[in-house]
Short mmCIF file of C-alpha atoms and ligand atoms in Angstrom, two decimals:
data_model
loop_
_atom_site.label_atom_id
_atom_site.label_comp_id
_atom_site.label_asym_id
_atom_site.label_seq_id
_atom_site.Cartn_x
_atom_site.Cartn_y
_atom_site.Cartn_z
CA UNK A 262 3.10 -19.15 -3.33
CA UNK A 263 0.17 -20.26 -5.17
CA UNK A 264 -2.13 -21.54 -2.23
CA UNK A 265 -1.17 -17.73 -0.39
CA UNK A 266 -2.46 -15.89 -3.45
CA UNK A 267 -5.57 -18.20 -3.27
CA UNK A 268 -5.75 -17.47 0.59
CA UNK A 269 -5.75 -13.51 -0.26
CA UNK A 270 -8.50 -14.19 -3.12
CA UNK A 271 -10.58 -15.59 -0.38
CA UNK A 272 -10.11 -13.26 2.28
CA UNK A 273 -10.65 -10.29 -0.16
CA UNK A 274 -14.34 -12.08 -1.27
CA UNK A 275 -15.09 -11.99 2.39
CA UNK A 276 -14.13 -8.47 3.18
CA UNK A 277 -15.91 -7.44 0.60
CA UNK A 278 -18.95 -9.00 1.87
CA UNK A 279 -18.24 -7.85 5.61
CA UNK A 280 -17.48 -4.43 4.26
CA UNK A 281 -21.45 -4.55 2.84
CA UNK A 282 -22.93 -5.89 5.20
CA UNK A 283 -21.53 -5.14 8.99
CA UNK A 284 -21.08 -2.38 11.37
CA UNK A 285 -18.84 0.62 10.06
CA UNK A 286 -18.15 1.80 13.65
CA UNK A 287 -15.10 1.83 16.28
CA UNK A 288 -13.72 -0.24 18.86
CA UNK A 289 -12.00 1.17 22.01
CA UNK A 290 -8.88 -0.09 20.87
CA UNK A 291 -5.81 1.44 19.54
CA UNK A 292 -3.55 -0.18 17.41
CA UNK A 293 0.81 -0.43 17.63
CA UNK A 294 0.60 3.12 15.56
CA UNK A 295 -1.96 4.17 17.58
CA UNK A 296 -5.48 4.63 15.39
CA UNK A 297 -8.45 3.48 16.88
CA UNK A 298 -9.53 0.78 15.32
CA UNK A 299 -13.03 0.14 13.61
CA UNK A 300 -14.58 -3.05 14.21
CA UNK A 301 -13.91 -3.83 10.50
CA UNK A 302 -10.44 -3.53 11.19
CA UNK A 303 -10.45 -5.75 13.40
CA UNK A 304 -12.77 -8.23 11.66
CA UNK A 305 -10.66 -7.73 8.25
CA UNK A 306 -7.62 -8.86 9.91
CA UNK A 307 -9.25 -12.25 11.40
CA UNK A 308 -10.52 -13.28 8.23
CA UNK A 309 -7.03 -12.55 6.76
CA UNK A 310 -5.47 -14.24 9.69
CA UNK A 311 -8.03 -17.33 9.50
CA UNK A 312 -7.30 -17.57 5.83
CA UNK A 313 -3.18 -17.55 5.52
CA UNK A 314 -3.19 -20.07 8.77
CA UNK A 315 -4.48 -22.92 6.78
CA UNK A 316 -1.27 -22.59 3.86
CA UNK A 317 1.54 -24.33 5.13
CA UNK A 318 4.78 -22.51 3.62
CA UNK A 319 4.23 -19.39 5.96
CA UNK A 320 6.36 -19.48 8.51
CA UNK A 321 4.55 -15.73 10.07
CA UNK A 322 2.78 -13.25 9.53
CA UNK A 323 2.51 -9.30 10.96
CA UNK A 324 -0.41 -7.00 10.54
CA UNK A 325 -1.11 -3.65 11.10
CA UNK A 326 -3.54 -4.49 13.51
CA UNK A 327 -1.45 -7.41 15.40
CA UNK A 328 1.31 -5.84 17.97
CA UNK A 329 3.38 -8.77 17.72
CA UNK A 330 4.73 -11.33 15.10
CA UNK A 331 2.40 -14.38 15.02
CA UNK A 332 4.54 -17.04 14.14
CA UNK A 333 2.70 -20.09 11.95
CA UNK A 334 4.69 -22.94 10.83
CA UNK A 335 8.63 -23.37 11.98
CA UNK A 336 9.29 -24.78 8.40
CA UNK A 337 7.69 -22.46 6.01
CA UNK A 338 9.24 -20.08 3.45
CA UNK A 339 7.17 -16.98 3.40
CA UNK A 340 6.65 -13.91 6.18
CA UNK A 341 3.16 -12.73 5.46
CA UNK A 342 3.14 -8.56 6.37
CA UNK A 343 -0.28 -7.38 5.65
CA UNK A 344 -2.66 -4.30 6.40
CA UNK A 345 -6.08 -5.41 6.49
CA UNK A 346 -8.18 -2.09 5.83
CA UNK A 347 -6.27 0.38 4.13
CA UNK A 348 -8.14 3.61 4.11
CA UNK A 349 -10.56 2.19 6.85
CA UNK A 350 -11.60 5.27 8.44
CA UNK A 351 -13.04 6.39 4.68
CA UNK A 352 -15.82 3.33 5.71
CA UNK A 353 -18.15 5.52 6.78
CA UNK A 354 -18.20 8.42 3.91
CA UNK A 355 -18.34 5.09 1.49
CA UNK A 356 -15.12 5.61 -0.25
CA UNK A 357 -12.92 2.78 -1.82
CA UNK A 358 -10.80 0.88 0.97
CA UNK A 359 -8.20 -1.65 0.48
CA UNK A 360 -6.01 -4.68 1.67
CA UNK A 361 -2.31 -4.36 1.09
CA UNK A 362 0.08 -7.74 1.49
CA UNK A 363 4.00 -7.88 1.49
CA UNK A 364 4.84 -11.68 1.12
CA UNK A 365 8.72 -11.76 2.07
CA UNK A 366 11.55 -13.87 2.42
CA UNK A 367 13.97 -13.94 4.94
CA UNK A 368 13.26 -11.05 6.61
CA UNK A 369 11.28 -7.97 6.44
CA UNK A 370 13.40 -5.45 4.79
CA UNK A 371 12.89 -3.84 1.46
CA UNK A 372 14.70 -6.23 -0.46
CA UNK A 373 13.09 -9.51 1.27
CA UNK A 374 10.43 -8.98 -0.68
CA UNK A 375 8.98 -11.34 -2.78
CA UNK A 376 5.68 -10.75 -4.35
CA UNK A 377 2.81 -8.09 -3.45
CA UNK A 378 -0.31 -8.17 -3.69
CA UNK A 379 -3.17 -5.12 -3.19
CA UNK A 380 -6.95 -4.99 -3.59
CA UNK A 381 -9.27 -2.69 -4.11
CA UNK A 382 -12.62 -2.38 -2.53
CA UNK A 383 -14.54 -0.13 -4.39
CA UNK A 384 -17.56 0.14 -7.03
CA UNK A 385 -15.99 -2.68 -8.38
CA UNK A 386 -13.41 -5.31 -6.53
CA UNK A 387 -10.33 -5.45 -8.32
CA UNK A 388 -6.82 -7.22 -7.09
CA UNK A 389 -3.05 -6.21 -8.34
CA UNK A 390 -0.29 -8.82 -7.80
CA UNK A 391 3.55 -8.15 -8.60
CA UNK A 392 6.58 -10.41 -8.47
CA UNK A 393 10.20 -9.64 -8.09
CA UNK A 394 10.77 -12.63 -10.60
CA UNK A 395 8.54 -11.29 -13.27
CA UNK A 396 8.47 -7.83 -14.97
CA UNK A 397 4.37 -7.71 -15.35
CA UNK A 398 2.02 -6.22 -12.51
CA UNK A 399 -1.51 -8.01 -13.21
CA UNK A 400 -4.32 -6.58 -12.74
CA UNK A 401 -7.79 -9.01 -12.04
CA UNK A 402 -11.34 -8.21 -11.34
CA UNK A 403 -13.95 -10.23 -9.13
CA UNK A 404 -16.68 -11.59 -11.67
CA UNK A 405 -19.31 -14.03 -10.39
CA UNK A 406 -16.91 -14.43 -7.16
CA UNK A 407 -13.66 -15.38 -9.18
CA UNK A 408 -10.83 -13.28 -9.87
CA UNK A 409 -10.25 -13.37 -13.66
CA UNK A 410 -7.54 -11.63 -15.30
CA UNK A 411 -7.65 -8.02 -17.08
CA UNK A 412 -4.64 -7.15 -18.05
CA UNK A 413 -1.03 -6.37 -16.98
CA UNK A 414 -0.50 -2.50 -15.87
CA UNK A 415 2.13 -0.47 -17.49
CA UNK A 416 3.23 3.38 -16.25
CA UNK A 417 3.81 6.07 -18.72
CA UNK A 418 7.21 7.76 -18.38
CA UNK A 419 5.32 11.13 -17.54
CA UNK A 420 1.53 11.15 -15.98
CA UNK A 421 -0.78 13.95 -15.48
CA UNK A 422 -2.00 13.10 -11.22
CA UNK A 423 -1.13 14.60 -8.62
CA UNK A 424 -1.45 13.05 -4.68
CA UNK A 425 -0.17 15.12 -2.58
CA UNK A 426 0.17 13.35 1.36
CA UNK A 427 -0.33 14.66 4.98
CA UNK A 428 -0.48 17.91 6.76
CA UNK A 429 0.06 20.80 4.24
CA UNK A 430 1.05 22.97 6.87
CA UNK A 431 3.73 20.52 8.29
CA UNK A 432 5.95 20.45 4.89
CA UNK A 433 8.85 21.60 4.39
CA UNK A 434 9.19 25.32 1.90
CA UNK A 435 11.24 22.65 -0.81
CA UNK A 436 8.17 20.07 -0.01
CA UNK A 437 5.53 22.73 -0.93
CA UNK A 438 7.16 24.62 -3.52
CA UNK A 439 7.80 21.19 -5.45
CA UNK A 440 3.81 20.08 -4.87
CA UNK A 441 3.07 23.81 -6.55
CA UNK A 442 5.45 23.63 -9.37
CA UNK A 443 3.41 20.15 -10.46
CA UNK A 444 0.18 22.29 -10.58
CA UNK A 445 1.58 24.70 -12.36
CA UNK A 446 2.85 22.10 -14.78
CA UNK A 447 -0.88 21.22 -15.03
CA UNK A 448 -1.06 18.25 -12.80
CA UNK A 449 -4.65 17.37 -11.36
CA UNK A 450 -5.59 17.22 -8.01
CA UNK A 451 -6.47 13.31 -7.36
CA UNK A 452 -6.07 12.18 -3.33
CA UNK A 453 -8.82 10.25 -1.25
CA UNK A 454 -6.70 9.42 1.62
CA UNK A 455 -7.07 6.05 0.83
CA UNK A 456 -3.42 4.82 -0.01
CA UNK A 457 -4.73 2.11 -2.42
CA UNK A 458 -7.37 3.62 -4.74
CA UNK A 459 -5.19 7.03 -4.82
CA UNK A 460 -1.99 4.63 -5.83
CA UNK A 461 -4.52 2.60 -8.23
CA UNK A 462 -5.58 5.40 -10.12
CA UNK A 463 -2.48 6.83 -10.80
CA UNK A 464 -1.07 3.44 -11.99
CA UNK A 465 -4.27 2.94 -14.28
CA UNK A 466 -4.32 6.45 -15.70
CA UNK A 467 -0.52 6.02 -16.67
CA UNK A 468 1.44 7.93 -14.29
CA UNK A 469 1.33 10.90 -11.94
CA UNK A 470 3.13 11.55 -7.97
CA UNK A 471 1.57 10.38 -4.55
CA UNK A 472 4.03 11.58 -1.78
CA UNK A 473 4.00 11.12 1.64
CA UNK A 474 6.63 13.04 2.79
CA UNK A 475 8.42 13.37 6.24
CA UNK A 476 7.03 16.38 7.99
CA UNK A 477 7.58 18.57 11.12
CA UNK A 478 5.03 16.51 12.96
CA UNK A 479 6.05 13.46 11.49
CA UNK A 480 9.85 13.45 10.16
CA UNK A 481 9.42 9.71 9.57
CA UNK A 482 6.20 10.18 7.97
CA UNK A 483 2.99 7.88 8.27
CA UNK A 484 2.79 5.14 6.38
CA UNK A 485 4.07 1.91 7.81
CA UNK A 486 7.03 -0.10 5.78
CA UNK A 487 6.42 -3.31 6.02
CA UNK A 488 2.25 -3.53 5.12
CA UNK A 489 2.35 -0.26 2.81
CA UNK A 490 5.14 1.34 1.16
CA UNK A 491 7.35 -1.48 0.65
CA UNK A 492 4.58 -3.64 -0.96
CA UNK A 493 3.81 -0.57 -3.60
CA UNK A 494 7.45 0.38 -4.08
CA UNK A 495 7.81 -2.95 -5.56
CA UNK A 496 4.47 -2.23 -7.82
CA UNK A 497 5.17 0.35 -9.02
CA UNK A 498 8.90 -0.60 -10.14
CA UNK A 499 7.60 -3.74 -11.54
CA UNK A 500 5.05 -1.48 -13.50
CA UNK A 501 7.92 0.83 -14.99
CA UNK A 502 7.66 3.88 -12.48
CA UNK A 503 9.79 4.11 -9.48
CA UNK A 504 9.46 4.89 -5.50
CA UNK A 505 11.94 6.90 -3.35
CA UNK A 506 11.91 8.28 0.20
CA UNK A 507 12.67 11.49 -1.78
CA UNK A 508 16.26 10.53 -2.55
CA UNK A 509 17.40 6.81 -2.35
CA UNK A 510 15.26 3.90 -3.64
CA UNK A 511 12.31 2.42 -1.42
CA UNK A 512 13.35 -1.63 -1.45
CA UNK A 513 16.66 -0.49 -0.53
CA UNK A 514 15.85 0.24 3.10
CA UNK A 515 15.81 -1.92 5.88
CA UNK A 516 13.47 -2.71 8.81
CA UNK A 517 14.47 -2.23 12.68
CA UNK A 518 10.99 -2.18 13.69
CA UNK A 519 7.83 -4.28 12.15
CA UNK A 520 5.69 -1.11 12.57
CA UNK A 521 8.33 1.28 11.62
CA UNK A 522 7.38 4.12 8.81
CA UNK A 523 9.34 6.25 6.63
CA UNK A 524 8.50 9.31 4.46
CA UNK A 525 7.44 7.87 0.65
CA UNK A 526 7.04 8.82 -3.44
CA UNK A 527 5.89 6.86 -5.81
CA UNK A 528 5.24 7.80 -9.13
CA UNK A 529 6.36 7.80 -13.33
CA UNK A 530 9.72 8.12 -13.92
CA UNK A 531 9.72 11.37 -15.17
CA UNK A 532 7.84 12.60 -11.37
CA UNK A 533 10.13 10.38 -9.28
CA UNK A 534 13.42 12.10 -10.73
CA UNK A 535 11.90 15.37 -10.19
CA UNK A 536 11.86 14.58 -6.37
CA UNK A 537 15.24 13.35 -6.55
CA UNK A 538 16.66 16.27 -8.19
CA UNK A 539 14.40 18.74 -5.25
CA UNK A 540 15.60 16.38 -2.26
CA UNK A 541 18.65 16.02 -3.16
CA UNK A 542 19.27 19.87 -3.30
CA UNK A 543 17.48 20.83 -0.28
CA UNK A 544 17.39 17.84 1.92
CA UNK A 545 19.79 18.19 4.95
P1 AHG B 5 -4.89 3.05 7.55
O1 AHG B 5 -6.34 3.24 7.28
O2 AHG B 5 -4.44 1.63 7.25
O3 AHG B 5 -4.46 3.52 8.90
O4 AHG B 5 -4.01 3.92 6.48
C1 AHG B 5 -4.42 5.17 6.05
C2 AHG B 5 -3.26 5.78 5.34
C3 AHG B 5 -3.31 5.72 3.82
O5 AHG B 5 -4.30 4.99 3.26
C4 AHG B 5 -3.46 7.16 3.39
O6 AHG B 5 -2.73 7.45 2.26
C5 AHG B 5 -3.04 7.93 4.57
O7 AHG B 5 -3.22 7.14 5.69
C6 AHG B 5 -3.85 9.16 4.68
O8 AHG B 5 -3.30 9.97 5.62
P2 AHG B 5 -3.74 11.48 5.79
O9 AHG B 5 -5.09 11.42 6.41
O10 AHG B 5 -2.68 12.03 6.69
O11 AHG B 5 -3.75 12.12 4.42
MN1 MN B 6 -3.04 1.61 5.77
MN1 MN B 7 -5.27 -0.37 8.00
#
């Protein structure tokens, strides 16, 4: 496990740099979930690629960006799921971006999951790893190209954010009415569209909701399983909130398809139960 979290320390130091330095425009491909992909998503995910193929104990990894499994070594432990460039088509407007990686066992459902790891790209680079054998999420920072320590990130019961995902005019009445009752309550407006600075901020300011709920357009919502919600679900449980698909937990649902998606909270206790109380009322 250690030599993958040294691979991910070393691809994240050279996305960084490519994310300086190279060309913020598109390809004219589309990926499996059909975005067209930028040229630094496509250069993100060979420098992750390059990286995890030298560690021995993974047996495969699946990207975002990759339509198929790439299988590695027959004999290793760990299936690598990552998403190179969270957030990617922010590039351009110079917004934070991120990498988010699911390091599993087994298999690729919810509760195959093993450790996760996220990083930020923003003013500053900063990298969040969580384990299901350990109850603290650590947070590190790049200084003079090393990732030292801060500190380990703990959720208030209650937070004050509010992230509210996708089309507004594709939610449900229950959907909406819910979002508005959390203003009301004097929630704050925080969302990017970047899934990994608008989950790290709520996580460092202590609590809050991001949803991504299932919509008219998209009853299985947008945000892929495998490289994105299951990787945070098991954040921010580690961290003391919780994560839901608005009524049953996150890590317990399984995966029929490696770029499958399903609709996704995840929050402070005190927000999470709140959806759970709304979905489970209205929810058909
Ligand atoms: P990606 O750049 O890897 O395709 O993911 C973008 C995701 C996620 O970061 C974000 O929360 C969400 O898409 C934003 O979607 P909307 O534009 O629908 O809000
Ligand atoms: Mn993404
Ligand atoms: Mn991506």
């Amino acid at each position: 496990m250690e030599e993958i979290l040294q691979a991910i320390k070393r691809s994240a130091i050279r996305i960084k740099q490519a994310i300086q330095n190279e060309d913020t425009g598109y390809t004219d491909n589309v990926n499996q979930t059909g975005d067209i992909q930028l040229k630094l998503d496509v250069q993100s995910d060979l420098i992750i690629e390059e990286e995890l193929t030298k560690v021995s104990s993974i047996k495969e990894l699946v990207s975002e960006e990759k339509e198929e499994i790439k299988k590695l070594n027959n004999n290793g432990k760990y299936l690598v799921g990552y998403d190179p460039l969270d957030g990617s088509s922010l590039i351009d407007v110079n917004l934070s971006v991120g990498s988010i990686f699911g390091i599993y066992e087994n298999g690729y459902n919810g509760s195959d999951l093993s450790v996760s790891v996220y990083v930020v790209y923003g003013p500053r680079v900063e990298l969040v790893i969580a384990s299901k054998a350990s109850d603290e999420v650590g947070m590190y920072r790049l200084l003079n190209n090393e990732f030292e320590f801060i500190k380990n990130i703990r959720l208030n019961e209650k937070g004050k954010l509010n992230a509210p995902g996708s089309t507004q005019s594709c939610w449900s009445t229950y959907h909406k009415q819910m979002i508005d009752e959390l203003f009301q309550d004097g929630y704050r407006l925080r969302y990017s569209g970047g899934m990994v600075p608008d989950l790290h901020q709520i996580l460092l300011k202590g609590g809050g909701l991001f949803s991504y709920p299932g919509t008219i357009d998209r009853p299985e919502g947008k945000l892929r399983k495998v490289f994105e919600v299951f990787p945070f679900a098991l954040i921010y449980e580690k961290a003391g909130g919780a994560s839901i698909d608005g009524i049953n937990r996150v890590l317990d649902s399984t995966t029929t398809h490696i770029h499958g998606t399903m609709p996704c909270f995840f929050g402070s206790n005190y927000e999470i139960e709140y959806v759970k109380k709304t979905y489970t009322k209205n929810a058909k």
